[in-house]
Short mmCIF file of C-alpha atoms in Angstrom, two decimals:
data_model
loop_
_atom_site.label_atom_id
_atom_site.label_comp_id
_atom_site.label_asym_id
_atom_site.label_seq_id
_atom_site.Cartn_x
_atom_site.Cartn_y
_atom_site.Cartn_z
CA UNK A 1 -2.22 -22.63 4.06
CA UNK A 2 -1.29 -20.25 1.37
CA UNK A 3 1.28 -18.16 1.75
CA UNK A 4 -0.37 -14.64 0.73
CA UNK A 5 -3.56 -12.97 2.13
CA UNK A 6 -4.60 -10.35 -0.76
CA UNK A 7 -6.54 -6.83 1.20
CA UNK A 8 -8.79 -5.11 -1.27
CA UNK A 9 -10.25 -1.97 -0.51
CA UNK A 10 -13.42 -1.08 -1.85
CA UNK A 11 -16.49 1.39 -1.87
CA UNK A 12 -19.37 0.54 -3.33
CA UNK A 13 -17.27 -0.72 -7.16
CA UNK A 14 -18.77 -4.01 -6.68
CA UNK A 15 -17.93 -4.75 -10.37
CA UNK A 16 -14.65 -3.29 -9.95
CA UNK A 17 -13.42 -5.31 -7.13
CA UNK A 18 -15.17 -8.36 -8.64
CA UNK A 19 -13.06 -7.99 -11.71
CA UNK A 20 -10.03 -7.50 -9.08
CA UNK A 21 -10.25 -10.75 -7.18
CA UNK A 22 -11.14 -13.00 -9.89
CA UNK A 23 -8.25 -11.94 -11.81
CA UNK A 24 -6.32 -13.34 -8.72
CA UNK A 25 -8.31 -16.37 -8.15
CA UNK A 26 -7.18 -17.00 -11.73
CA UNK A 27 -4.01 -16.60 -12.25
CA UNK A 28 -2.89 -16.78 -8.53
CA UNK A 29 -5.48 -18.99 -6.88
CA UNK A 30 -3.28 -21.45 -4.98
CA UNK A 31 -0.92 -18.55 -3.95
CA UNK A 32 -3.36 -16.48 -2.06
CA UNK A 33 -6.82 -15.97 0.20
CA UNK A 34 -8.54 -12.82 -0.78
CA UNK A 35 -10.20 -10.72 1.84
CA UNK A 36 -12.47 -7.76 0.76
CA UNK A 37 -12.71 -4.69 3.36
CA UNK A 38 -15.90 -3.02 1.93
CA UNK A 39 -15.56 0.61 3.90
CA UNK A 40 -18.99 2.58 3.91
CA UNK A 41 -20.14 0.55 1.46
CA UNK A 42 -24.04 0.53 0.54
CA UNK A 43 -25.39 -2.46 1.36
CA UNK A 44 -27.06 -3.20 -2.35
CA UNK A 45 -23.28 -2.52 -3.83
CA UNK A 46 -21.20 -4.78 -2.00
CA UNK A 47 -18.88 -7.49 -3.99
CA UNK A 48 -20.07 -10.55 -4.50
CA UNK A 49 -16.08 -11.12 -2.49
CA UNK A 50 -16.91 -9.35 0.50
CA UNK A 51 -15.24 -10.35 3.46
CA UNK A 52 -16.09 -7.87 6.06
CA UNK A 53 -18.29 -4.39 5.80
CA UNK A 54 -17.29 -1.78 8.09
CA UNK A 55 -20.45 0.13 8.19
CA UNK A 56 -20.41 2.54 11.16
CA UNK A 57 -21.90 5.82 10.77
CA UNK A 58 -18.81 7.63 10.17
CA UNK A 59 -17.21 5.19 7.66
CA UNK A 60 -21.01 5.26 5.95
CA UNK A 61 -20.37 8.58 5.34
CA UNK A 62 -16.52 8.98 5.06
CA UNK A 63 -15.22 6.36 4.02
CA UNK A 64 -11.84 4.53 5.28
CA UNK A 65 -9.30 5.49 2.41
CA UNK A 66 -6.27 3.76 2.05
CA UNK A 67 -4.34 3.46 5.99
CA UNK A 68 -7.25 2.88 7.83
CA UNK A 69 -8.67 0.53 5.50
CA UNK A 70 -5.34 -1.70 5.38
CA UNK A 71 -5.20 -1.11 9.11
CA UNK A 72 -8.67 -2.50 9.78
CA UNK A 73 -7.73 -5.61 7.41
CA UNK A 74 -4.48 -6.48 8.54
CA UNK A 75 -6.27 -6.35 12.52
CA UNK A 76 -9.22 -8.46 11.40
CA UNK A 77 -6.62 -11.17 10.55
CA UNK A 78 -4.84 -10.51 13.86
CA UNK A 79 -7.99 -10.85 15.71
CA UNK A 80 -9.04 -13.92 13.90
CA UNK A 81 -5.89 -15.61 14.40
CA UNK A 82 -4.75 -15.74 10.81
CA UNK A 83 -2.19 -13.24 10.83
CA UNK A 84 0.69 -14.99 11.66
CA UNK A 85 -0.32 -18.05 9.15
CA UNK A 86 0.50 -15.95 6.28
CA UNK A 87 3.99 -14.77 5.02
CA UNK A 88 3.13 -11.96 3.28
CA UNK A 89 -0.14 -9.81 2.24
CA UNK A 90 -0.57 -7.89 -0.75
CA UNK A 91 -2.53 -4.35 0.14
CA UNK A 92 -4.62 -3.28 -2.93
CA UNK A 93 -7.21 -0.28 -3.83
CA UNK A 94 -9.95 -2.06 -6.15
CA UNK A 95 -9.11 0.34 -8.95
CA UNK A 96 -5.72 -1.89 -8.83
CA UNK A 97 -5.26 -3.34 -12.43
CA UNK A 98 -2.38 -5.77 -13.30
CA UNK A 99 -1.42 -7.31 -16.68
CA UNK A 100 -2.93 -10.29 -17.92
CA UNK A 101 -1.25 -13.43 -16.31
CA UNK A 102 0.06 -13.88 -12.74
CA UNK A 103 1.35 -11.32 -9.88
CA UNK A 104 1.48 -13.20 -6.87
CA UNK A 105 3.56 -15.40 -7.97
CA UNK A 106 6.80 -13.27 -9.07
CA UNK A 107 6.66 -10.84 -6.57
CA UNK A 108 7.25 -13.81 -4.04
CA UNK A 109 10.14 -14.77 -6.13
CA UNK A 110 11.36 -11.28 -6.12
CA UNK A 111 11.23 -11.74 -1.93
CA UNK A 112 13.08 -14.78 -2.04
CA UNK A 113 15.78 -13.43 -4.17
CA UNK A 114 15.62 -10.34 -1.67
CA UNK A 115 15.86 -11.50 2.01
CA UNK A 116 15.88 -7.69 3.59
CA UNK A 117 13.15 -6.10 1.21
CA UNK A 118 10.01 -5.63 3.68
CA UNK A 119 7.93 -3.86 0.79
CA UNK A 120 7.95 -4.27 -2.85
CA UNK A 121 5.84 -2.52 -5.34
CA UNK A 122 4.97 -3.42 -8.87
CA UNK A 123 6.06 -0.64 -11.58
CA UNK A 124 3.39 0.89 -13.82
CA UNK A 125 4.41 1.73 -17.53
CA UNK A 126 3.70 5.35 -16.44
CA UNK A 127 6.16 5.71 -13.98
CA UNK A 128 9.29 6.94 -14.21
CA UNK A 129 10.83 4.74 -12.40
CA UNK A 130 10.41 2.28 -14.78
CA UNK A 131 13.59 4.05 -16.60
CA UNK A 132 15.58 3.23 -13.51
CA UNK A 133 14.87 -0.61 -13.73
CA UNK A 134 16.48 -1.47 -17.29
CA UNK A 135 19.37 -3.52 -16.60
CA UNK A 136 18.05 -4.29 -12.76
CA UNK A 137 14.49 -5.96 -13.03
CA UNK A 138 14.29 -4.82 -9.12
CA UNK A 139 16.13 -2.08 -7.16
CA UNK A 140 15.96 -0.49 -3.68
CA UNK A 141 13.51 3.27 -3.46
CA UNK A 142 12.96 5.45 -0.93
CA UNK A 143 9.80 6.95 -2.52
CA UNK A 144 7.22 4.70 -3.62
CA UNK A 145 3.73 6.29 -3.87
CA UNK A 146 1.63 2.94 -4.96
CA UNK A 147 -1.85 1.56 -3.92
CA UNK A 148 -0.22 -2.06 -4.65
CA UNK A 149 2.33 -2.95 -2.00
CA UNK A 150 3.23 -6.57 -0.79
CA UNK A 151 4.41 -6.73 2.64
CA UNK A 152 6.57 -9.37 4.24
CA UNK A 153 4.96 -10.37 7.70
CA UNK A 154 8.09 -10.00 9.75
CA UNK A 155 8.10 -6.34 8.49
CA UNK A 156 5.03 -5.43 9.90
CA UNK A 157 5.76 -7.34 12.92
CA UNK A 158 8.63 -4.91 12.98
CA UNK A 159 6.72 -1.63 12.85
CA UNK A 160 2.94 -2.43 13.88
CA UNK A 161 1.33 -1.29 16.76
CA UNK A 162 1.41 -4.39 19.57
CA UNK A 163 0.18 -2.43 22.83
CA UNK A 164 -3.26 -0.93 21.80
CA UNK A 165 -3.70 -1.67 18.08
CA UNK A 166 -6.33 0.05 16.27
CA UNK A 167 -7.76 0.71 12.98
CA UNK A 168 -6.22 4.22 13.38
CA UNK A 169 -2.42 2.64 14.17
CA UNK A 170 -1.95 -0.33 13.37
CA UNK A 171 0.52 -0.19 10.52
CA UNK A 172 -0.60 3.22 8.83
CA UNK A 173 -1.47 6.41 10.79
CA UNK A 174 -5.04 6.84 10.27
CA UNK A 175 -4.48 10.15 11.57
CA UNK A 176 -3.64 10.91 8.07
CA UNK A 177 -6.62 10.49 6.52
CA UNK A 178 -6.33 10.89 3.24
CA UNK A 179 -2.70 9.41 2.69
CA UNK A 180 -0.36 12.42 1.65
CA UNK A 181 3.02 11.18 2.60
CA UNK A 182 2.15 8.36 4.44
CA UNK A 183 4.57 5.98 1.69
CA UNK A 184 6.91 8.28 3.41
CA UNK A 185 6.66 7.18 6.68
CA UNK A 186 5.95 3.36 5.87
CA UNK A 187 9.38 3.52 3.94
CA UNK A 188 11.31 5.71 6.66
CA UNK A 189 10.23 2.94 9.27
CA UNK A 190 11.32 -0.15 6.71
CA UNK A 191 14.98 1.61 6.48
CA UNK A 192 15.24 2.77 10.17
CA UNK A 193 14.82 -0.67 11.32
CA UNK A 194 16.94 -2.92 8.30
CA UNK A 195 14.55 -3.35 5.47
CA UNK A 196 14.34 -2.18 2.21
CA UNK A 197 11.74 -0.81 -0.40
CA UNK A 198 11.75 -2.12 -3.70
CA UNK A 199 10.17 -1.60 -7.17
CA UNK A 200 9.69 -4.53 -9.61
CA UNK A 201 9.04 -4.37 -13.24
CA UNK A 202 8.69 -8.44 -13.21
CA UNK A 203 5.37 -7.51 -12.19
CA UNK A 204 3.53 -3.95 -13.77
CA UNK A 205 0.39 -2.70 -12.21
CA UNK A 206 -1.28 0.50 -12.67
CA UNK A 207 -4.23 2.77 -11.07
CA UNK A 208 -7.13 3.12 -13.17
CA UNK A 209 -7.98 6.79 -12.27
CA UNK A 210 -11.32 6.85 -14.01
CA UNK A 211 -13.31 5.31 -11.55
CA UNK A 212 -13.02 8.73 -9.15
CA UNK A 213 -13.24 10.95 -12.70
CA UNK A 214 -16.72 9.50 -13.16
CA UNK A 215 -17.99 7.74 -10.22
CA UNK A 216 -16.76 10.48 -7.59
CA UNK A 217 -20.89 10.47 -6.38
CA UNK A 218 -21.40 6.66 -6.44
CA UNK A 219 -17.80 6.32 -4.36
CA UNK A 220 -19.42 9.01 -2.03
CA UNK A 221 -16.19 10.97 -2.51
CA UNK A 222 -15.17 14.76 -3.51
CA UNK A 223 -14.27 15.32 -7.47
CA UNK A 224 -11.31 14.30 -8.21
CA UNK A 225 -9.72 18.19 -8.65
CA UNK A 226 -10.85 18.52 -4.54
CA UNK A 227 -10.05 15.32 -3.86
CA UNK A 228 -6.31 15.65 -4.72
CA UNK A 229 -6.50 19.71 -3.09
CA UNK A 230 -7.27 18.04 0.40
CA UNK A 231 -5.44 14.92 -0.07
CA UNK A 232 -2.23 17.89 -0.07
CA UNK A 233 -3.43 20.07 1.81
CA UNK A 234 -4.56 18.07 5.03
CA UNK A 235 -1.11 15.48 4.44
CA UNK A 236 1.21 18.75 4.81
CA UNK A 237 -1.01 19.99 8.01
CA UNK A 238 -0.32 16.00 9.54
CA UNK A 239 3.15 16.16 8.43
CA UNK A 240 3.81 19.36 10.16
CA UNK A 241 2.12 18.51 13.06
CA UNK A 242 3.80 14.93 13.60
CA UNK A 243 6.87 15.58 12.02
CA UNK A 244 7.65 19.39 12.02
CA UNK A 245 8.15 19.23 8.64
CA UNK A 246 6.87 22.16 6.48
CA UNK A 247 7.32 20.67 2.97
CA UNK A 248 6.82 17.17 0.99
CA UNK A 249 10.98 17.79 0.37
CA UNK A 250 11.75 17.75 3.92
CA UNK A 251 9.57 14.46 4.52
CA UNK A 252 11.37 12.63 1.42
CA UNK A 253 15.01 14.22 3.09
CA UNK A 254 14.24 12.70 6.02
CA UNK A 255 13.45 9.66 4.05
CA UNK A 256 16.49 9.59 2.17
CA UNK A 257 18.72 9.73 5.41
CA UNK A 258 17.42 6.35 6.45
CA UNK A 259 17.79 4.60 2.81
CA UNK A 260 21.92 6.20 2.46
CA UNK A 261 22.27 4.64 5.84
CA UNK A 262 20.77 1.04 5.23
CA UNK A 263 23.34 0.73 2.48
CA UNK A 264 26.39 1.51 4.60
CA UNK A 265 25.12 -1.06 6.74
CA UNK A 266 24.75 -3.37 4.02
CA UNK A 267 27.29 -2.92 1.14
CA UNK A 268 26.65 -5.93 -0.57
CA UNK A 269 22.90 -4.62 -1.56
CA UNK A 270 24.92 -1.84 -3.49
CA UNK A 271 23.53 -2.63 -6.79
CA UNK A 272 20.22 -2.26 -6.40
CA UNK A 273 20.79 1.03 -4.87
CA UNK A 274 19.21 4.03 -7.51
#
């Protein structure tokens, strides 16, 4: 069994995700299974990769974005009995791009080196970040906005939903649909219950933005100048209803709190601390 089970989002990109998972079959073949959630897709756009396609009415016409997408995945695998098989999964948008050679692989040598990191994120060249991770290839966040996160299993156990798991709890709130501050959350749970969040620049990966620029209609999404309006403006309505929080500073605070704390519980990961 390999030890990684890759999630790909997609809406009807077939060519997009195509180009996705057979850069991973490449370079990272024997590492990982790849499992395509197609959400709303059209049924004459669907990768040739497609693993399941969620194709109730309002997914047809919504969509799943990013938490309810990786929610339905990750449950899939848990229904199907393959969940606990794997060690880790790597959760990935289809307009995920990596550079040329192999990702899988380092990032699980970046876990091994790491035993309490429960999420670690690929740097893009376009971060800042990157400016933080000079002399330290890899060093403990507590903001990490990403599409590209790979998850150790016995972090999720940690945090998932057991009782009554849907695709709208599972790991992410769905109730959030459109994923404003929802890193938050997923990193304030890691740090409240003993694992970190880590950036990596032995691995870079970046978002290739284009694809809602010009294919906004085809993705059966908003432009992207109303797509990032909502995105804000419905986040800070779920934050302040879930959280009482009335800014994205209060939600990182809150954050913050929880990552101080996980280093005075473990001094010895003081170097990696930003």
């Amino acid at each position: 069994m390999k030890p990684v089970a890759t999630i790909i989002l997609n809406r009807n990109l077939p060519d997009v995700a195509d180009r996705l998972c057979e850069h991973l079959m490449v370079h990272d073949g024997s590492l990982t299974d790849i499992f395509v959630v197609e959400a709303g897709t059209d049924m004459n756009r669907l990768s040739r990769h497609s693993t399941w396609h969620v194709n109730a009415p309002e997914v047809m016409k919504h969509g799943l974005r990013y938490g309810r997408g990786m929610n339905f995945g990750l449950l899939q695998l848990l229904k199907e009995n393959r969940f606990s098989s794997y060690d880790s999964f790597l959760l990935l948008t289809n307009d995920t791009e990596f550079a040329h050679g192999p990702t899988v692989g380092p990032l699980l040598d970046v876990l091994a080196r790491h035993p309490r990191v429960g999420l670690l994120s690929p740097c893009s060249e376009r971060w800042g970040e990157r400016l933080l991770l000079r002399q330290e290839q890899t060093k403990y966040f507590w903001f990490i906005h990403n599409n590209a996160y790979l998850l150790r299993r016995e972090f999720i156990e940690a945090i998932c939903e057991v009782e009554k798991p849907t695709l709208m709890n599972f790991l992410f709130d769905g109730n959030n649909f459109r994923g404003y501050g929802s890193e938050h959350e997923l990193i304030a749970k890691a740090y409240a219950n003993d694992w970190a969040a880590a950036i990596t620049t032995e691995v870079w990966a970046s978002e290739n933005e284009s694809h809602l620029l010009d294919h906004a209609d085809q993705i059966k999404t908003e432009g992207y100048e109303e797509n990032l309006r909502l995105y804000v403006e419905e986040g800070r309505c779920w934050m302040r209803r879930k959280y009482g929080f009335n800014s994205h500073w209060s939600m990182q605070q809150y954050v913050k709190a929880f990552y101080d704390k996980f280093f005075e519980f473990h001094p010895e990961y003081t170097a990696y601390k930003i």
